[in-house]
CSV table of C-alpha atoms in Angstrom, one decimal:
chain,number,residue,atom,x,y,z
A,12,UNK,CA,20.9,23.7,-26.4
A,13,UNK,CA,23.4,21.1,-25.3
A,14,UNK,CA,22.7,17.4,-25.3
A,15,UNK,CA,22.8,17.4,-21.5
A,16,UNK,CA,20.2,20.2,-21.4
A,17,UNK,CA,17.9,18.4,-23.8
A,18,UNK,CA,18.2,15.2,-21.8
A,19,UNK,CA,17.3,17.0,-18.6
A,20,UNK,CA,14.3,18.7,-20.3
A,21,UNK,CA,13.1,15.3,-21.7
A,22,UNK,CA,13.5,13.7,-18.2
A,23,UNK,CA,11.5,16.5,-16.6
A,24,UNK,CA,8.8,16.1,-19.2
A,25,UNK,CA,8.6,12.4,-18.6
A,26,UNK,CA,8.4,12.9,-14.9
A,27,UNK,CA,5.5,15.4,-15.4
A,28,UNK,CA,3.8,12.9,-17.7
A,29,UNK,CA,4.1,10.1,-15.1
A,30,UNK,CA,2.7,12.4,-12.3
A,31,UNK,CA,-0.1,13.7,-14.5
A,32,UNK,CA,-1.0,10.1,-15.6
A,33,UNK,CA,-1.0,8.8,-12.1
A,34,UNK,CA,-3.2,11.7,-10.9
A,35,UNK,CA,-5.6,11.2,-13.8
A,36,UNK,CA,-5.9,7.5,-13.2
A,37,UNK,CA,-6.3,7.9,-9.5
A,38,UNK,CA,-9.1,10.5,-10.0
A,39,UNK,CA,-10.9,8.2,-12.4
A,40,UNK,CA,-10.5,4.9,-10.7
A,41,UNK,CA,-8.9,5.4,-7.3
A,42,UNK,CA,-5.4,4.9,-6.1
A,43,UNK,CA,-5.7,1.1,-6.1
A,44,UNK,CA,-5.8,1.3,-9.9
A,45,UNK,CA,-2.5,3.1,-10.0
A,46,UNK,CA,0.2,0.5,-10.6
A,47,UNK,CA,3.6,0.9,-12.2
A,48,UNK,CA,2.6,-1.5,-14.9
A,49,UNK,CA,-0.5,0.5,-15.8
A,50,UNK,CA,1.4,3.8,-15.7
A,51,UNK,CA,4.1,2.5,-17.9
A,52,UNK,CA,1.4,1.4,-20.4
A,53,UNK,CA,-0.4,4.8,-20.2
A,54,UNK,CA,2.8,6.8,-20.8
A,55,UNK,CA,4.1,4.4,-23.4
A,56,UNK,CA,7.4,3.8,-21.7
A,57,UNK,CA,8.8,0.7,-20.1
A,58,UNK,CA,8.6,0.0,-16.3
A,59,UNK,CA,12.4,0.5,-16.0
A,60,UNK,CA,12.0,4.0,-17.4
A,61,UNK,CA,9.3,4.7,-14.8
A,62,UNK,CA,11.5,3.3,-12.1
A,63,UNK,CA,14.3,5.6,-13.3
A,64,UNK,CA,12.1,8.5,-12.1
A,65,UNK,CA,10.4,7.1,-9.1
A,66,UNK,CA,11.3,4.1,-6.9
A,67,UNK,CA,7.6,3.1,-6.8
A,68,UNK,CA,4.0,4.1,-6.2
A,69,UNK,CA,4.8,5.7,-2.8
A,70,UNK,CA,7.1,8.3,-4.5
A,71,UNK,CA,4.5,8.9,-7.2
A,72,UNK,CA,1.9,9.6,-4.5
A,73,UNK,CA,4.4,12.0,-2.9
A,74,UNK,CA,4.9,13.8,-6.2
A,75,UNK,CA,1.1,14.1,-6.7
A,76,UNK,CA,0.8,15.4,-3.1
A,77,UNK,CA,3.5,18.1,-3.6
A,78,UNK,CA,1.8,19.2,-6.8
A,79,UNK,CA,-1.6,19.3,-5.0
A,80,UNK,CA,-0.2,21.3,-2.1
A,81,UNK,CA,1.0,24.0,-4.5
A,82,UNK,CA,-2.5,24.0,-6.1
A,83,UNK,CA,-4.3,24.1,-2.8
A,84,UNK,CA,-2.2,27.0,-1.5
A,85,UNK,CA,-2.9,28.9,-4.7
A,86,UNK,CA,-6.6,28.3,-4.4
A,87,UNK,CA,-6.7,29.4,-0.8
A,88,UNK,CA,-4.7,32.5,-1.5
A,89,UNK,CA,-6.9,33.4,-4.5
A,90,UNK,CA,-10.1,33.0,-2.5
A,91,UNK,CA,-8.9,35.0,0.5
A,92,UNK,CA,-7.4,37.8,-1.7
A,93,UNK,CA,-10.8,38.3,-3.4
A,94,UNK,CA,-12.6,39.4,-0.2
A,95,UNK,CA,-12.3,42.0,2.5
A,96,UNK,CA,-12.4,41.6,6.2
A,97,UNK,CA,-11.2,38.8,8.5
A,98,UNK,CA,-14.6,37.0,8.6
A,99,UNK,CA,-15.0,37.0,4.8
A,100,UNK,CA,-11.4,35.8,4.4
A,101,UNK,CA,-11.8,32.9,6.9
A,102,UNK,CA,-15.1,31.9,5.2
A,103,UNK,CA,-13.5,32.1,1.8
A,104,UNK,CA,-10.5,30.0,3.1
A,105,UNK,CA,-12.8,27.3,4.5
A,106,UNK,CA,-14.9,27.2,1.3
A,107,UNK,CA,-11.8,27.1,-1.0
A,108,UNK,CA,-10.3,24.3,1.1
A,109,UNK,CA,-13.4,22.2,1.1
A,110,UNK,CA,-14.0,22.8,-2.6
A,111,UNK,CA,-10.4,21.7,-3.4
A,112,UNK,CA,-10.9,18.5,-1.4
A,113,UNK,CA,-14.2,17.8,-3.2
A,114,UNK,CA,-12.9,18.5,-6.7
A,115,UNK,CA,-9.6,16.6,-6.3
A,116,UNK,CA,-10.3,13.6,-4.1
A,117,UNK,CA,-7.3,11.6,-5.3
A,118,UNK,CA,-5.0,14.5,-4.8
A,119,UNK,CA,-6.5,15.2,-1.4
A,120,UNK,CA,-5.9,11.5,-0.5
A,121,UNK,CA,-2.3,11.8,-1.7
A,122,UNK,CA,-1.8,14.9,0.5
A,123,UNK,CA,-3.5,13.7,3.7
A,124,UNK,CA,-4.5,10.1,3.7
A,125,UNK,CA,-1.9,8.0,1.8
A,126,UNK,CA,1.8,7.4,2.5
A,127,UNK,CA,3.8,9.4,0.0
A,128,UNK,CA,7.0,9.3,2.0
A,129,UNK,CA,6.8,13.0,2.8
A,130,UNK,CA,7.6,14.5,6.2
A,131,UNK,CA,4.9,16.7,7.7
A,132,UNK,CA,5.4,19.2,10.5
A,133,UNK,CA,9.1,18.6,10.6
A,134,UNK,CA,12.3,20.5,9.7
A,135,UNK,CA,12.7,18.6,6.5
A,136,UNK,CA,9.1,19.1,5.4
A,137,UNK,CA,9.1,19.9,1.6
A,138,UNK,CA,8.5,23.5,0.7
A,139,UNK,CA,5.2,23.0,-1.1
A,140,UNK,CA,3.7,21.4,2.1
A,141,UNK,CA,5.1,24.3,4.2
A,142,UNK,CA,3.7,26.8,1.8
A,143,UNK,CA,0.2,25.1,1.9
A,144,UNK,CA,0.2,25.5,5.7
A,145,UNK,CA,1.5,29.0,5.3
A,146,UNK,CA,-1.5,29.8,3.0
A,147,UNK,CA,-3.8,28.8,5.8
A,148,UNK,CA,-1.8,30.5,8.5
A,149,UNK,CA,-1.8,33.9,6.6
A,150,UNK,CA,-5.5,34.2,7.1
A,151,UNK,CA,-6.1,32.1,10.3
A,152,UNK,CA,-3.3,33.7,12.2
A,153,UNK,CA,-5.0,37.1,12.2
A,154,UNK,CA,-8.1,35.6,13.9
A,155,UNK,CA,-6.4,33.3,16.4
A,156,UNK,CA,-7.2,35.5,19.4
A,157,UNK,CA,-5.3,36.9,22.3
A,158,UNK,CA,-2.9,34.4,23.9
A,159,UNK,CA,-3.5,31.7,21.2
A,160,UNK,CA,-0.5,30.7,19.2
A,161,UNK,CA,-1.4,31.3,15.5
A,162,UNK,CA,0.2,28.1,14.3
A,163,UNK,CA,-1.7,26.0,16.9
A,164,UNK,CA,-5.0,27.7,16.0
A,165,UNK,CA,-4.3,27.1,12.3
A,166,UNK,CA,-3.7,23.4,13.1
A,167,UNK,CA,-7.0,23.1,15.0
A,168,UNK,CA,-9.0,24.9,12.3
A,169,UNK,CA,-7.3,22.8,9.6
A,170,UNK,CA,-8.2,19.6,11.5
A,171,UNK,CA,-11.8,20.7,11.6
A,172,UNK,CA,-11.8,21.4,7.8
A,173,UNK,CA,-10.1,18.0,7.2
A,174,UNK,CA,-12.8,16.3,9.3
A,175,UNK,CA,-15.6,18.1,7.3
A,176,UNK,CA,-13.9,17.2,4.0
A,177,UNK,CA,-13.5,13.5,4.8
A,178,UNK,CA,-16.8,13.0,6.5
A,179,UNK,CA,-18.6,14.8,3.6
A,180,UNK,CA,-16.9,12.7,1.0
A,181,UNK,CA,-17.7,9.5,2.9
A,182,UNK,CA,-21.4,10.5,2.9
A,183,UNK,CA,-21.5,10.8,6.6
A,184,UNK,CA,-22.8,14.4,6.6
A,185,UNK,CA,-25.9,15.9,4.9
A,186,UNK,CA,-24.9,17.8,1.8
A,187,UNK,CA,-27.5,20.5,2.3
A,188,UNK,CA,-25.8,21.5,5.6
A,189,UNK,CA,-22.4,22.3,4.0
A,190,UNK,CA,-22.8,26.0,4.2
A,191,UNK,CA,-24.2,26.1,7.7
A,192,UNK,CA,-21.3,24.0,8.9
A,193,UNK,CA,-18.8,26.4,7.5
A,194,UNK,CA,-20.7,29.3,9.1
A,195,UNK,CA,-20.7,27.5,12.4
A,196,UNK,CA,-17.0,26.7,12.2
A,197,UNK,CA,-16.2,30.3,11.4
A,198,UNK,CA,-18.5,31.8,14.0
A,199,UNK,CA,-17.5,29.4,16.9
A,200,UNK,CA,-13.9,28.5,16.2
A,201,UNK,CA,-12.6,31.6,14.5
A,202,UNK,CA,-15.1,33.8,16.4
A,203,UNK,CA,-15.1,36.5,13.8
């Protein structure tokens, strides 16, 4: 291995460490606790080293969001692949999405609540974000209905899931009604 290859590998490892540390700190204490000073202390590198990877917290949030998008897409695809029939797939998709949001609140915030400097729904949207949407579209597109654009239907269904995720997390919805909400969403919006 050349010196250049070793340096690139070490740089990539440091970057993964920064992102993992930011994610861990955010999940434990919230995004307000994530500062470049605290991250530099946690990873045992100086702040200038951290800044050589990321210009600041915004870019770190973006990196966590991209990692989270990849994980969410995998979770949705795994859940939908494990069941047969459109209704079961839509229900599995909704449950997997809501479970991901509940289990990873800081990552979910990085994806959908905080400014990570990422472009959404544009030509220059990063691939992990496009793929996360594609994971939803793969299942929801098949139940969009006649004359309904599959992408538009997916956006509306996703918006409903996002609303359920954020309202549930904020304690605005009764926890015991989580399953009936998903069933109602699937029955009335997806109509399968």
